[in-house]
Structures are given as C-alpha cells and as structure tokens.
XYZ file of C-alpha atoms in Angstrom:
617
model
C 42.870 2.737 -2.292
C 41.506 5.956 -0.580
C 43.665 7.176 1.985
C 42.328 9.275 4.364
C 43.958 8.933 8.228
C 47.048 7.520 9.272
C 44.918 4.045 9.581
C 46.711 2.521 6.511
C 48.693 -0.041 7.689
C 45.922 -1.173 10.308
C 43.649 -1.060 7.173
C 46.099 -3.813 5.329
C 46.665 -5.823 8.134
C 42.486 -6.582 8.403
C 41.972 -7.393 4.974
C 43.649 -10.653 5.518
C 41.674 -11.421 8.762
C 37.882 -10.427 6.781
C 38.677 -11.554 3.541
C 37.668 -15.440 3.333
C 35.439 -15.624 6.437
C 32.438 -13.810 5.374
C 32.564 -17.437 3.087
C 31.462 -19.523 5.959
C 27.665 -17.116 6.332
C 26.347 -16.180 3.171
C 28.502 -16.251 0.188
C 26.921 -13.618 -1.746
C 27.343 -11.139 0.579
C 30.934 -9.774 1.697
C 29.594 -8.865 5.028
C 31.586 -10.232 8.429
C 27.249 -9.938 10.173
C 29.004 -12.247 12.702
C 30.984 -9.303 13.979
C 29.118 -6.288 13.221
C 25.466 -5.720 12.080
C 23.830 -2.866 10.884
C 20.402 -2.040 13.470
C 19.358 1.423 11.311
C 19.914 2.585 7.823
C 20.005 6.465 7.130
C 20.003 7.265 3.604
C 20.103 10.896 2.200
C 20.202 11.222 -1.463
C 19.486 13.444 -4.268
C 18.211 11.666 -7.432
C 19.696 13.516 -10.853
C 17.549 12.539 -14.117
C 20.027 14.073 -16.504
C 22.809 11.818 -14.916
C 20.576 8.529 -13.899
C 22.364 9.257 -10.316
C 21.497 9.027 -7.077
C 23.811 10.334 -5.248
C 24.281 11.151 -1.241
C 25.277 9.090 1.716
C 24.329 6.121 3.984
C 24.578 6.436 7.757
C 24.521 3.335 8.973
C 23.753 2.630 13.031
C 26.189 -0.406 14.048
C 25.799 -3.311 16.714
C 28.680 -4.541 17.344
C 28.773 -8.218 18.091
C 32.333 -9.244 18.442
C 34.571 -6.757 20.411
C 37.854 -7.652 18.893
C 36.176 -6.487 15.424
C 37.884 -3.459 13.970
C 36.722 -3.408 10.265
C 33.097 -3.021 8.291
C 32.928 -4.937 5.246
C 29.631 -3.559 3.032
C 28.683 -4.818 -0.186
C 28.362 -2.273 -3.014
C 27.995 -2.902 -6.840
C 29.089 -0.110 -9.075
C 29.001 2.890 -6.417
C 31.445 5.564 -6.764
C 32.891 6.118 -3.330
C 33.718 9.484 -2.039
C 34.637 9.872 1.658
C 33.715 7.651 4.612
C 33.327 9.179 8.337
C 33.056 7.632 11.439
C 31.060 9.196 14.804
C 33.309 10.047 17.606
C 32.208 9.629 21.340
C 32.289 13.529 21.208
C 30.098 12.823 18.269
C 32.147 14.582 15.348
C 32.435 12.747 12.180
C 36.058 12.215 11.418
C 37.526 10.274 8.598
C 38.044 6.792 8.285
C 40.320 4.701 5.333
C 38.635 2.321 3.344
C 39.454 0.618 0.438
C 37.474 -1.579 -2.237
C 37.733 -5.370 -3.808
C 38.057 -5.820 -7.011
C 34.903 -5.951 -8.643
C 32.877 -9.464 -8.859
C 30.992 -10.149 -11.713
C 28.015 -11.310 -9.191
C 28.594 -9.727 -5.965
C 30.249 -6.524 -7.222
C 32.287 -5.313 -4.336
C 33.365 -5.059 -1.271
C 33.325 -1.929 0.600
C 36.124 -2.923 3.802
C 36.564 -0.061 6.316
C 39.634 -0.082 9.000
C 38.589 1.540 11.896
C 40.231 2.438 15.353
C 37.636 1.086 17.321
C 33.719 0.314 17.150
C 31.968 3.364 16.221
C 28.199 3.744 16.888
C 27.786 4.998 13.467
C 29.555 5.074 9.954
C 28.828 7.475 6.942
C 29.225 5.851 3.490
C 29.427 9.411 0.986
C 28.297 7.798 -2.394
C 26.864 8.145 -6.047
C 25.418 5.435 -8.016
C 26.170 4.180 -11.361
C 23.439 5.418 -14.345
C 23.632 1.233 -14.788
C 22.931 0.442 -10.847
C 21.368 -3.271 -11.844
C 18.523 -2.151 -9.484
C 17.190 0.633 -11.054
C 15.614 1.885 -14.541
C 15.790 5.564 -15.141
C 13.238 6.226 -17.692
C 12.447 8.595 -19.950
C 9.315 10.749 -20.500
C 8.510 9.031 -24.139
C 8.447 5.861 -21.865
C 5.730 6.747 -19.303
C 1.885 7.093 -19.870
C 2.024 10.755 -20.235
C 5.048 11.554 -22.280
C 5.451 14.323 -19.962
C 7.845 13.390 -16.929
C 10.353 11.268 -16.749
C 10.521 7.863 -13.872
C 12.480 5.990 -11.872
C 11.925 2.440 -9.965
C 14.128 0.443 -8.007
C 13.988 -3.747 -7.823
C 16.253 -4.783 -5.329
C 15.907 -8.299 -5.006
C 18.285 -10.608 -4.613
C 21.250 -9.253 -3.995
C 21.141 -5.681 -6.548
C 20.304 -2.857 -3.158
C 24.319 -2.870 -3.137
C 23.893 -1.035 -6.238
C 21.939 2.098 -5.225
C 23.437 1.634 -1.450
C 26.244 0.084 0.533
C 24.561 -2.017 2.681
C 25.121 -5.613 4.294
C 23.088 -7.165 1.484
C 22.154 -10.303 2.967
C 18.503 -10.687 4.019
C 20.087 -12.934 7.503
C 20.427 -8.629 8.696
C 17.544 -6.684 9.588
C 17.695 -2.495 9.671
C 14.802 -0.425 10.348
C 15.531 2.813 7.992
C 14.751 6.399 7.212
C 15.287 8.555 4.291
C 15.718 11.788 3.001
C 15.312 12.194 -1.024
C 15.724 14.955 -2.937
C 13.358 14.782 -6.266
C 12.970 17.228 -9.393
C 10.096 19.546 -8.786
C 6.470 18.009 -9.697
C 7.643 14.316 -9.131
C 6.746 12.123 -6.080
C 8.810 10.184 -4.291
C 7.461 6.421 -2.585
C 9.703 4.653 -0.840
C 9.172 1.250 1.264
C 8.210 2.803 4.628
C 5.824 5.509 5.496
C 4.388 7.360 2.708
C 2.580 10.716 3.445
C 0.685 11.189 1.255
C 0.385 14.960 2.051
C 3.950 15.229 1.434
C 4.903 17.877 -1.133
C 8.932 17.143 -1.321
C 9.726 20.571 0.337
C 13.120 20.367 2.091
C 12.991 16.548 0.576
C 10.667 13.689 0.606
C 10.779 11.715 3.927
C 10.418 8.037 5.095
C 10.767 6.334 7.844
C 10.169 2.361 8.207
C 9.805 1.039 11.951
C 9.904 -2.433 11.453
C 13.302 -4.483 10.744
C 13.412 -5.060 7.296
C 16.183 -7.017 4.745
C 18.227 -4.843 2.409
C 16.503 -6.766 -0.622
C 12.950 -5.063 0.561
C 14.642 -1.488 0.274
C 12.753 -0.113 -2.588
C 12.258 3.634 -4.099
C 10.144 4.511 -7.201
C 10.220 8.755 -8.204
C 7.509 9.533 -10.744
C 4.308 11.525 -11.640
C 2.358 9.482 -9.261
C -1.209 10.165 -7.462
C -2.317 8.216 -5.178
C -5.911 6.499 -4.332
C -7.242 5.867 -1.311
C -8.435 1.995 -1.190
C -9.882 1.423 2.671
C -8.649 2.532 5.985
C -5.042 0.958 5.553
C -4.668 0.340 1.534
C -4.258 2.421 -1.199
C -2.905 2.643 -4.626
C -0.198 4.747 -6.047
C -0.038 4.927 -10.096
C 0.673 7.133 -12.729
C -2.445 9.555 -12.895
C -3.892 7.968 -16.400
C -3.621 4.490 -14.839
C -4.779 5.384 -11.383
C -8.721 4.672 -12.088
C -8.077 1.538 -13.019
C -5.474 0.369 -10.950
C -8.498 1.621 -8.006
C -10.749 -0.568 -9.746
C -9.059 -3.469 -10.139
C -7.336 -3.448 -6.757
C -10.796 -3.065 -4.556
C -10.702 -6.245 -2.727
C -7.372 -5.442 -1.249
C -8.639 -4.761 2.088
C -11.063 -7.378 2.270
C -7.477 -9.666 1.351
C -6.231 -8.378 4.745
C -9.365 -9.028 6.505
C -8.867 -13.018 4.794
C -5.187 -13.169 5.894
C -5.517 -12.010 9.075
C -8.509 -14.097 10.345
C -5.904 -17.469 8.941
C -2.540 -15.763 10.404
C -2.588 -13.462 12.516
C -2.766 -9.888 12.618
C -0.825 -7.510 9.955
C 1.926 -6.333 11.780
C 2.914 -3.400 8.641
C 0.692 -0.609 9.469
C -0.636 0.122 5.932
C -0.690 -1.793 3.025
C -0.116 0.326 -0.015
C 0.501 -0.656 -3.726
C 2.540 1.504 -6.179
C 1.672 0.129 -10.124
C 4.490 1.057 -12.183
C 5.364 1.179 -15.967
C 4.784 -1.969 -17.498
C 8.525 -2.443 -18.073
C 8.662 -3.483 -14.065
C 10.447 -6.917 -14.642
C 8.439 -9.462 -12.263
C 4.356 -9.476 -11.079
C 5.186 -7.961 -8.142
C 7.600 -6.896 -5.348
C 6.711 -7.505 -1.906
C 8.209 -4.319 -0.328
C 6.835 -3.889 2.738
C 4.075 -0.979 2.976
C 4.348 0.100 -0.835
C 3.693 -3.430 -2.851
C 5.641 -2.612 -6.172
C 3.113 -4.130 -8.906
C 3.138 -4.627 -12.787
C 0.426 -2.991 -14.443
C -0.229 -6.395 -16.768
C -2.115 -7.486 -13.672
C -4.830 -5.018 -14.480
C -6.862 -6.921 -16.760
C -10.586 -4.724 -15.909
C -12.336 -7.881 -14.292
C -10.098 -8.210 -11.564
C -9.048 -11.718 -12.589
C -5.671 -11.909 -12.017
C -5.669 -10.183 -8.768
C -4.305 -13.581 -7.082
C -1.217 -11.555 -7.549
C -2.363 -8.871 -4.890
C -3.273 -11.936 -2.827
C 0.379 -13.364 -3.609
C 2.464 -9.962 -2.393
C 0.163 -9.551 0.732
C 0.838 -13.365 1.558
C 4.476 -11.753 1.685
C 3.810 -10.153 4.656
C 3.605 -12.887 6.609
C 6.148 -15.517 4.402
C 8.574 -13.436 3.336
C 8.758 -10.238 4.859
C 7.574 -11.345 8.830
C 9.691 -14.752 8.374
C 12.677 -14.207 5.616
C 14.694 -17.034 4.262
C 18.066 -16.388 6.034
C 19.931 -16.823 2.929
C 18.597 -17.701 -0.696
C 19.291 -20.883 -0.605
C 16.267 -21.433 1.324
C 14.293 -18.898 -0.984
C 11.431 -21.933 -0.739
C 10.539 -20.452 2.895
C 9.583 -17.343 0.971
C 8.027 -17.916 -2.070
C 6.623 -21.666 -1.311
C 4.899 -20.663 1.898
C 3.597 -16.996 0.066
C 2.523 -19.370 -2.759
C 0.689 -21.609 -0.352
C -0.963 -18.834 1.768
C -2.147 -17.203 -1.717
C -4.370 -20.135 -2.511
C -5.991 -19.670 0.844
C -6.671 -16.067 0.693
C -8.171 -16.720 -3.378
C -10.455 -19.319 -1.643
C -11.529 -17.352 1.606
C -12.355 -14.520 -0.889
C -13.682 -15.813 -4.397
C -14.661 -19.483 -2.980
C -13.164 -23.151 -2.995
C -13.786 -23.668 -7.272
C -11.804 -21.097 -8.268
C -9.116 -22.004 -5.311
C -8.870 -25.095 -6.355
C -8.566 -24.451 -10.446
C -5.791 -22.162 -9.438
C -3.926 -24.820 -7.940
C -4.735 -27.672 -10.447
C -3.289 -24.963 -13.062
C -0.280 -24.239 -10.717
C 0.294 -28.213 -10.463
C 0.142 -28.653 -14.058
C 2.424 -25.801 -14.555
C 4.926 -27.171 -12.356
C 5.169 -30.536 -14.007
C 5.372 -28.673 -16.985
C 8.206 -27.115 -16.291
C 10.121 -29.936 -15.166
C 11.406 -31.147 -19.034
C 13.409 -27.856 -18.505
C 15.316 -28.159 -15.405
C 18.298 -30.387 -14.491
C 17.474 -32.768 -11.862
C 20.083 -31.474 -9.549
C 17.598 -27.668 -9.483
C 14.825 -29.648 -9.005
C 15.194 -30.144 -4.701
C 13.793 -27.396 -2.769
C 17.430 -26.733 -1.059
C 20.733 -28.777 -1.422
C 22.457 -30.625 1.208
C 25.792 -28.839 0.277
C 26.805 -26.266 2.997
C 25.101 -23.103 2.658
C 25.375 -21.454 -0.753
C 23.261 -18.533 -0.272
C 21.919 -18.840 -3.803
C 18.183 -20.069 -5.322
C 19.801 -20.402 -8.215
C 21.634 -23.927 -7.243
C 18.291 -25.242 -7.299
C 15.544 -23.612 -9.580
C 14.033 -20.669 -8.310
C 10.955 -20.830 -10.279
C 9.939 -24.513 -8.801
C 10.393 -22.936 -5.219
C 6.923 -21.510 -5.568
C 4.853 -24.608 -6.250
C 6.718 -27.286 -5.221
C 7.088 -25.304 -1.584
C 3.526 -24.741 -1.584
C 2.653 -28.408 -2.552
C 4.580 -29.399 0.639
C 2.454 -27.205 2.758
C -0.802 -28.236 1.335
C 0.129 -31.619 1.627
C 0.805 -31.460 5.646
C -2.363 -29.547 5.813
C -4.776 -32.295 3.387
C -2.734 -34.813 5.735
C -2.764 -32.963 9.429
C -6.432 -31.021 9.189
C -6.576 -27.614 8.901
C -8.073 -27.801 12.891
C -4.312 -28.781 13.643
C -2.277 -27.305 10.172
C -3.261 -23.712 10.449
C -2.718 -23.242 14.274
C 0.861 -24.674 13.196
C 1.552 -22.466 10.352
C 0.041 -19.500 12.318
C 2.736 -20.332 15.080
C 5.502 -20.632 12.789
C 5.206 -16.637 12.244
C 4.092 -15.698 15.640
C 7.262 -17.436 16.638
C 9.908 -16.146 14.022
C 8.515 -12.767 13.228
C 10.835 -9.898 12.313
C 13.250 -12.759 12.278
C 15.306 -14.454 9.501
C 15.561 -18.652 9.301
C 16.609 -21.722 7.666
C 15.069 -24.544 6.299
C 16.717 -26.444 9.407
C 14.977 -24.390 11.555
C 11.129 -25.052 10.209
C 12.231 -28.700 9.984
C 12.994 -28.266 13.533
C 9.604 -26.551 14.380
C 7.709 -29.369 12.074
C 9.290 -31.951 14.140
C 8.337 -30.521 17.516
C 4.737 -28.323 16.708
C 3.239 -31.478 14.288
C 5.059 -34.305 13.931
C 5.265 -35.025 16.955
C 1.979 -35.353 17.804
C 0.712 -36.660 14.414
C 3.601 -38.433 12.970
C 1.326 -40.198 10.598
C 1.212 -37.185 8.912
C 4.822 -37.565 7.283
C 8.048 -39.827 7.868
C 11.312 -38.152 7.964
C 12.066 -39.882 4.308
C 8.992 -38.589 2.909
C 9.988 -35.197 4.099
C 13.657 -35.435 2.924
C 12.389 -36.550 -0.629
C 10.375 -33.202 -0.730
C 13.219 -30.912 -0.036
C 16.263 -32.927 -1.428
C 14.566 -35.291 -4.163
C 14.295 -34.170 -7.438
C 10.409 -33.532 -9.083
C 7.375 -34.302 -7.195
C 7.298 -37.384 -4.716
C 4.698 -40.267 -6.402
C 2.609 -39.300 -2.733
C 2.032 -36.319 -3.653
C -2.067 -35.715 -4.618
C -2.744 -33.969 -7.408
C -5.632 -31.816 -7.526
C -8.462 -32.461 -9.767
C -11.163 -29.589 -10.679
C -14.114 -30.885 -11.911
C -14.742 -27.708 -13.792
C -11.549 -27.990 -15.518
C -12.034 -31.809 -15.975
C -15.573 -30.566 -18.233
C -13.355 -28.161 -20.190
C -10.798 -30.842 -20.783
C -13.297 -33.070 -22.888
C -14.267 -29.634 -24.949
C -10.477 -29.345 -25.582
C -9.891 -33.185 -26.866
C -13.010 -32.846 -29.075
C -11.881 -29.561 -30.188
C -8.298 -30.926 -31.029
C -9.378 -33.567 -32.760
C -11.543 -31.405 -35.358
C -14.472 -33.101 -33.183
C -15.723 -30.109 -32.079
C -15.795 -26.700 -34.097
C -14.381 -23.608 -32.338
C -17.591 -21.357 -32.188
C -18.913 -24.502 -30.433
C -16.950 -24.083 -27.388
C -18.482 -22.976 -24.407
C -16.530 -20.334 -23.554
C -19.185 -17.598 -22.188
C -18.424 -18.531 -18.466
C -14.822 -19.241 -18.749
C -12.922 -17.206 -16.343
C -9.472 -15.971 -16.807
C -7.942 -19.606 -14.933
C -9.763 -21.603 -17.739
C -8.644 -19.679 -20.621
C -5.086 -20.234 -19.384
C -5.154 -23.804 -18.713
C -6.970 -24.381 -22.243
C -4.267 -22.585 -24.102
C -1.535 -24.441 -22.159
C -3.118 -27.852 -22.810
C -3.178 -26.822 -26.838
C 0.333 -24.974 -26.855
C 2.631 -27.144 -29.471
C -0.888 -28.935 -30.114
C -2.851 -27.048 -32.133
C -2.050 -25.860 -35.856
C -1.818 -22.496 -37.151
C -5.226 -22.756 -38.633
C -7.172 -24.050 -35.406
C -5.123 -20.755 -33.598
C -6.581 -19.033 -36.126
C -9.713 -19.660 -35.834
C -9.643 -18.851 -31.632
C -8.332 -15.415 -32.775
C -11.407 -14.935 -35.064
C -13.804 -15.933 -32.644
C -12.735 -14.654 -29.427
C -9.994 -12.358 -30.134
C -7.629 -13.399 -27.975
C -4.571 -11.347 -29.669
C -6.274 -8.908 -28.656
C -7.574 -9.840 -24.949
C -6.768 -7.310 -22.340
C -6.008 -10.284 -20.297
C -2.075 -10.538 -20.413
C -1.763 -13.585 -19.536
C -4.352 -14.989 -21.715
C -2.324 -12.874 -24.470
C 0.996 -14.304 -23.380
C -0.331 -17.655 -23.690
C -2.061 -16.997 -27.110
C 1.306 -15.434 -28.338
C 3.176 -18.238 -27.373
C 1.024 -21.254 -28.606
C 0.917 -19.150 -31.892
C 4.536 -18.684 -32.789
C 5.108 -22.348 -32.349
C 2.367 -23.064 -34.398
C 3.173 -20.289 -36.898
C 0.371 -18.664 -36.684
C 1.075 -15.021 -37.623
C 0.341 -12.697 -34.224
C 3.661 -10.183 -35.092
C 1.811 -7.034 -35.516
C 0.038 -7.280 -31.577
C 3.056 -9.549 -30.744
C 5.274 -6.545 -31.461
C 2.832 -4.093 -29.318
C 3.690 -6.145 -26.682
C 6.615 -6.878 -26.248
C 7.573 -3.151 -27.114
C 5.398 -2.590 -24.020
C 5.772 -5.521 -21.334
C 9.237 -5.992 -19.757
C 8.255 -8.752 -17.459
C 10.559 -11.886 -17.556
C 7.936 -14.484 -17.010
C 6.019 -13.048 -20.786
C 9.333 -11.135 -22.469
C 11.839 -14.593 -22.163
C 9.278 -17.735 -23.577
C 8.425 -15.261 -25.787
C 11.551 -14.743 -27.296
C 13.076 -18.227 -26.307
C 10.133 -19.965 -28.765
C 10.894 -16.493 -31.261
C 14.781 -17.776 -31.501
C 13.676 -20.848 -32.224
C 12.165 -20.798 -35.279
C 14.497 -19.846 -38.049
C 11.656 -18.070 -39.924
C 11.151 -15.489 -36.966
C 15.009 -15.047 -35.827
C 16.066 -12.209 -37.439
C 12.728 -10.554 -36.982
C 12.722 -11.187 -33.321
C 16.308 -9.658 -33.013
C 15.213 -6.174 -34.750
C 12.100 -6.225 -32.489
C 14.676 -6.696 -29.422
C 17.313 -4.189 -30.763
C 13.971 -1.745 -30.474
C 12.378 -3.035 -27.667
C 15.488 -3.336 -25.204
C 16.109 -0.310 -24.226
C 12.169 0.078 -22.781
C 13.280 -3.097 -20.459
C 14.564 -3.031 -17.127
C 18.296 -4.228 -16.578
C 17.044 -7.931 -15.106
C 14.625 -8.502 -18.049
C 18.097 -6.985 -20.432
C 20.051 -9.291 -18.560
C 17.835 -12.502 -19.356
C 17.258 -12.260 -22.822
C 20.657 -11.641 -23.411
C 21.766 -15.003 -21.399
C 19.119 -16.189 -24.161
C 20.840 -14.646 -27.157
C 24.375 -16.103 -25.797
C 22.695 -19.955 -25.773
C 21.954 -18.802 -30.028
C-alpha cells in the first residue's frame, strides 16, 4: 500500500464496499462505471527505447454518477505506480492514497483510490512494464531499414490497462488528448488527430473529439512518412513500404464514398491507415482515424484489400455502435463483417461479393469440427460475462454476418438497409447489448414484416449452436466452374498445367487450396509449386494456404516456410501454421528451433498463442 494522506483508514473501509460489485457490470473490468465514469482522458508520456517504457501520467476528467461514491477503481496490468493527485476546488493537485489488488492473471489489477470527496479530476503518475501485453518495442534489426528502432500498441480486448490506467471496459466512452515525448527523428501516430506537419518539438500532440472505448486507444512511434490518399485518407508506413502501401490502398476513399451512400455519413473526420511491421498480430485494428494494418495485406494487385473495406466497416459497427461488453463482441465484428461484403460489392461488383461470402460460408463450417458446441452461439444466456471467449470469437464474424444477410435476403434491402442505417443513427457514440438490437429488430422490422423471422428462429441464431438448417448458403457460379476443375484435378483427371488458372483472382486461389488441403498428396502440391509458384506468391494468404496444405501433405516448403514465419507474426497464418507443424512428428523439433528463433520477432498476443499451443504438446 502507498500511503500518502491521512485517508488510510477511509481507504480500507471502501475496499469492502467496491470490491465484488464491479462483478454485477462487466467482469473483466474492476471499474465501479455505475458510480463514476471517466468523460476525458489526458495522457502525457515519454516513451524510453533503451527501457521499453512509457512512462508519465493519466489525467483523467470524472462524471460522477452516484454521489455517495468516494473511491475510483481503474484497471491497470503491470504499471508501476508512483503518486496519485487529486484537483482541489482551488484547483491544486494534492495527494490522494491508493492502493492496488493483487495481480490477476487476466485482468491484472486494480488501481482503487480513497478519496475525500468527488474530484473533477484525478492524476494517475505511472510507468509501464517493458512486457505491457499491448505493446512490442522493437528493435532496429527488426524494421525495414535496420536503422531506427519501433514501437506499436494493440489494445484490444482488455490489454490498454497495460500502457494506461483506464476504466477498460468498452460500456465507457472518453474523448482524449495526448502529449508524447519521442526520440529525435521518430514520429509519433496516435488514434486521434494526426498533423502531419508535426515535428515532435515540445512533444507530439493528439487530440480525439469523439467518445471513444479504452480498447480503440492506440499509439505506434516509428520512422514513419506519411502519403496523402484523397481529401480525408492517407497512409502512414515505414518510408521503404510507403509506395506500396499508396498503391495498394487507392480505393480507400472511394470505400468511404460506398459506405456512406449505404450508412450514413462518416462521422471520424479523416480516415487514415498506419501499415506496420509485419509482426502486427491481427489484419487490422480499427482505431478510429489511424486504421492500424498488417503489411501481409499488400499483395501489389490490391486483392485482399476487403480488409481496408473490413476496418472502415468499423466505423460504423464497432467504433459508432460498440458491443457494451465482449460478450456481445458479435455486434462488432458480425455487423463489420456483414457491412464489408457490401462495400466489396458496391466497389468491385456482385461476383466477386458474392465469392467472398461463399468462401467466408465455407470457412465457417469449416471451422466448426474445432469448436465445442457450447462456443458455437453468438452470446450465452448466462448473465453477462463480458468475455467473447465463452463463445468463439472467431465464429462471431460470419455467423453474425450470416444473420444480417439473412434478414436482409428475407426483408429487401428497400426495407433492411433503412433498418440497419437506423440502428447507427440511433446508437451512435453509444455502447449496447445484444438485448438492445433484439429490442430494435422487434420494433424497426419485425414488426412490420414478421414473416421475415419468428422469435425461435432468431433465438436459434444467437443461442443455438452451428448454423440453423434455414440458413441459405450462397452458391457462386464461378466458384461452382472451378469446383469441377478441382474434382478432375484430384482425381489425376485433369493434369495441373491444365488448369485454368489465368483469370483466377486471389478469392479463387484460396477457396481451391482450401478444398485440396488434407486432399492432395505431396506430389500433386508439388506440381502447383512448379507451375505457378505459389511458395513463392506475394499473395499471403494464397502462401498461408499453400504452406499449410503442404505440411500436411509433406510436401517440403521449409526453406520459404521459414522466411515466413521469421517474418509474419499474425495469429490467423503464425498458429495453423505451427498447430499442423506440431503435429507431425517429422517436423516437431524443427518447428520448435524455427519458434525459439522466430519468437522474439512476434508480438506478445501472437507469443502468447503459440505458447497455449506448445502447452496442449
């Protein structure tokens, strides 16, 4: 305990009264937001490369909800306390006693402050861990230039408590500002307003107007230029990267134009994109007005830019509308998921829309062998548990999105889209549960078209496991001609060079090599490889597929297999990868030396899930 005014034994007496009833809201976050809630985040901080620090203090602006409150409980993961202060109504800082939980292996923390009465404004004085779970200090040797080092943060879920002390819940929205102090010839982007004139004298400043979650706080300190896209978009990469990150990102304002005319009108000011080192462990991170991206989406056609359409989508489902907890992550990532496929198809046309989603479907189903039937409902009927993870987080995405096209193939689009449209119109800059959309279903479309859906229907889609038998699956007739090639190709029917491949677009490739993945032998892999090099495609997720179909096949791919995962860090290639490596008792140990190299180039969360994977072993 830190003992700083007379406040002690007031301090002991609230722990008792905060302690279990921050249980009842969201149970991975200590905060008491039915008390107190944070309005405006300050954050002033110095970021030390020799160290991996950040180190500073948070000034949080307080609304104070119940008047008999006198504590603030913040959650914090691995932060070094050193003093908190409170504002006086003479508006002096003075001192205030605190103390901290024991640690949590999950929710690290908590932060509990006694205080005297409700202060306007508290002053967190903190330093980070060099293992914050939200951030990757990297070296020089790891960038594109060898010359400066970098730094990126990923704070979703719950990991901003690790670079600040925050109420990490997204139910509590802040606007923020910032002050950061960078080495000299680094740039500092932040999710907020970027100015791109900025030099860092007397420190890099932000400032984001719009409410926000904690889990959409975001830095990234680098050599970084920056690319001007259109009159709101632009792209910020490291300099040997930034021509054709420009390139590949060009349609991003015409993506705005798309969303806009279907939802309404982007409500974020600009819409910039920051593509960091390819150890960034997802696609992409929706933070509001700096889109954190992986560079494997850069492929030099612009064929897997259905990721830019996925983390704009965000802006609407996501960031406008935010699941109020994680249980209800679907609201996020199933309606982004579902708004993506109508951006692809407003800009590129209904064929490739509609491959996309057959290959999503597929996917899905696909994945279903792996997950327990309890994760396989969109949300639980248990009281809130705040977490994705008690159902499956990855099936959020299509089976959330299959929902939504499935009221829109059933409503019309002349009656679905004015819905959907209304649904964030009517929640923006707001946080909500699935209760609260099955609310606005009822009343907005049900209720006039109850055809569309019965109530049972609709409770087998969020609380039944898999896909309901009503559910339509899509059928491409472009992938349904590339299906026979495949069956006649299997079957020694057809001989590779034979396949008519010259118009296949990035989509087919992928839903070829997942249709022959534990299929084909070594020698038919082969033979792809010789033909159209696909070990060897600049198309990651071509190669990821490749890569995986070959090591269960035992085809030998180690030497480009090595390359990349020595360069990727993202979960959705780095884990299969390995999982189907471990496997096979002929590539174990040589997978573990490739990891013992490769893991320290890998962001904590990618660390953290291939080590779950060596645990299983």
């Amino acid at each position: 305990m830190q003992n700083h005014t007379p406040l002690r034994l007031l301090l002991c007496a609230l722990l008792a009264q905060t302690g279990t009833a921050a249980m009842a809201q969201d149970p991975l976050s200590y905060a008491r937001y039915d008390q107190v809630r944070t309005t405006d985040l300050h954050l002033d901080l110095k970021a030390d490369f020799g160290r991996k620090t950040l180190s500073g203090y948070a000034e949080l602006t307080l609304n104070w909800l119940d008047k008999s409150a006198r504590s603030l409980v913040l959650d914090t993961r691995q932060l070094s306390i050193a003093k908190v202060q409170v504002l006086q109504p003479n508006g002096r800082w003075a001192p205030a006693s605190y103390m901290m939980d024991k640690p949590d292996a999950e929710k690290g923390q908590a932060l509990r402050i006694a205080l005297a009465n409700q202060p306007e404004k508290v002053r967190v004085y903190y330093r980070t861990a060099p293992t914050a779970s939200a951030l990757q200090w990297m070296t020089p040797q790891q960038t594109m230039s060898g010359k400066r080092p970098f730094m990126f943060s990923q704070s979703e879920t719950i990991d901003a408590r690790s670079w600040a002390p925050v109420q990490d819940t997204p139910a509590v929205r802040f606007t923020y500002s910032a002050r950061v102090d960078a080495p000299s010839g680094l740039r500092v982007v932040m999710s907020a307003e970027n100015d791109q004139k900025a030099n860092g004298q007397g420190g890099w400043k932000f400032k984001m107007p719009q409410p926000i979650p904690s889990y959409l706080l975001a830095i990234a300190i680098g050599e970084i230029e920056v690319r001007n896209l259109g009159p709101r978009t632009a792209v910020y990469a490291e300099p040997a990267r930034i021509d054709a990150a420009a390139h590949e990102l060009a349609d991003t304002e015409k993506m705005i134009d798309a969303a806009e005319s279907l939802y309404g009108p982007y409500r974020w000011g600009r819409y910039d994109m920051l593509v960091l080192p390819p150890s960034f462990p997802i696609g992409g991170m929706e933070n509001p007005r700096m889109t954190f991206l992986t560079p494997t989406m850069i492929a030099g056609d612009r064929s897997l830019v259905d990721l830019i359409a996925h983390e704009l989508a965000h802006s609407w489902s996501g960031n406008l509308v935010t699941n109020a907890s994680w249980k209800h992550w679907w609201l996020n990532e199933g309606f982004t998921t579902y708004v993506t496929t109508r951006i692809v198809e407003s800009l590129y046309g209904a064929e490739v829309a509609e491959m996309g989603l057959q290959l999503e479907q597929e996917e899905l189903f696909a994945s279903l062998k792996d997950i327990p039937v309890p994760k396989q409902a969109l949300i639980t009927r248990d009281p809130d548990t705040g977490t994705a993870t008690y159902t499956d987080e990855g099936l959020a995405y299509p089976k959330g999105a299959w929902l939504l096209h499935t009221l829109e193939q059933r409503a019309g689009r002349a009656v679905f889209d004015p819905f959907l449209r209304g649904w964030f119109d009517q929640h923006a800059f707001q946080s909500a549960t699935t209760e609260q959309f099955v609310s606005y279903l009822q009343k907005n479309l049900l209720a006039q078209h109850p055809e569309v859906m019965t109530q049972a229907e609709l409770d087998e889609w969020l609380y039944g496991a898999g896909v309901p038998a009503s559910a339509r699956r899509v059928t491409s007739p472009r992938l349904a001609g590339l299906d026979a090639q495949r069956d006649a190709w299997l079957k020694g029917e057809l001989a590779t060079p034979s396949l008519a491949t010259k118009n296949w677009i990035a989509i087919e490739w992928m839903h070829f090599l997942n249709d022959i993945d534990g299929k084909a032998g070594a020698a038919q892999l082969k033979e792809l490889d010789q033909a159209f090099g696909l070990a060897k495609s600049g198309n990651n997720e071509v190669a990821f597929r490749f890569y995986l179909a070959s090591v269960k096949a035992g085809y030998d791919v180690r030497a480009p297999l090595k390359s990349f995962l020595l360069s990727v860090g993202r979960k959705k290639f780095v884990v299969p990868l390995y999982t189907a490596l471990l496997k096979n008792p002929a590539d174990r140990d040589w997978a573990l030396a490739l990891y013992k190299e490769a893991r320290p180039r890998y962001h904590p969360d990618t660390q953290k899930a291939v080590n779950k994977l060596l645990e299983k072993k």
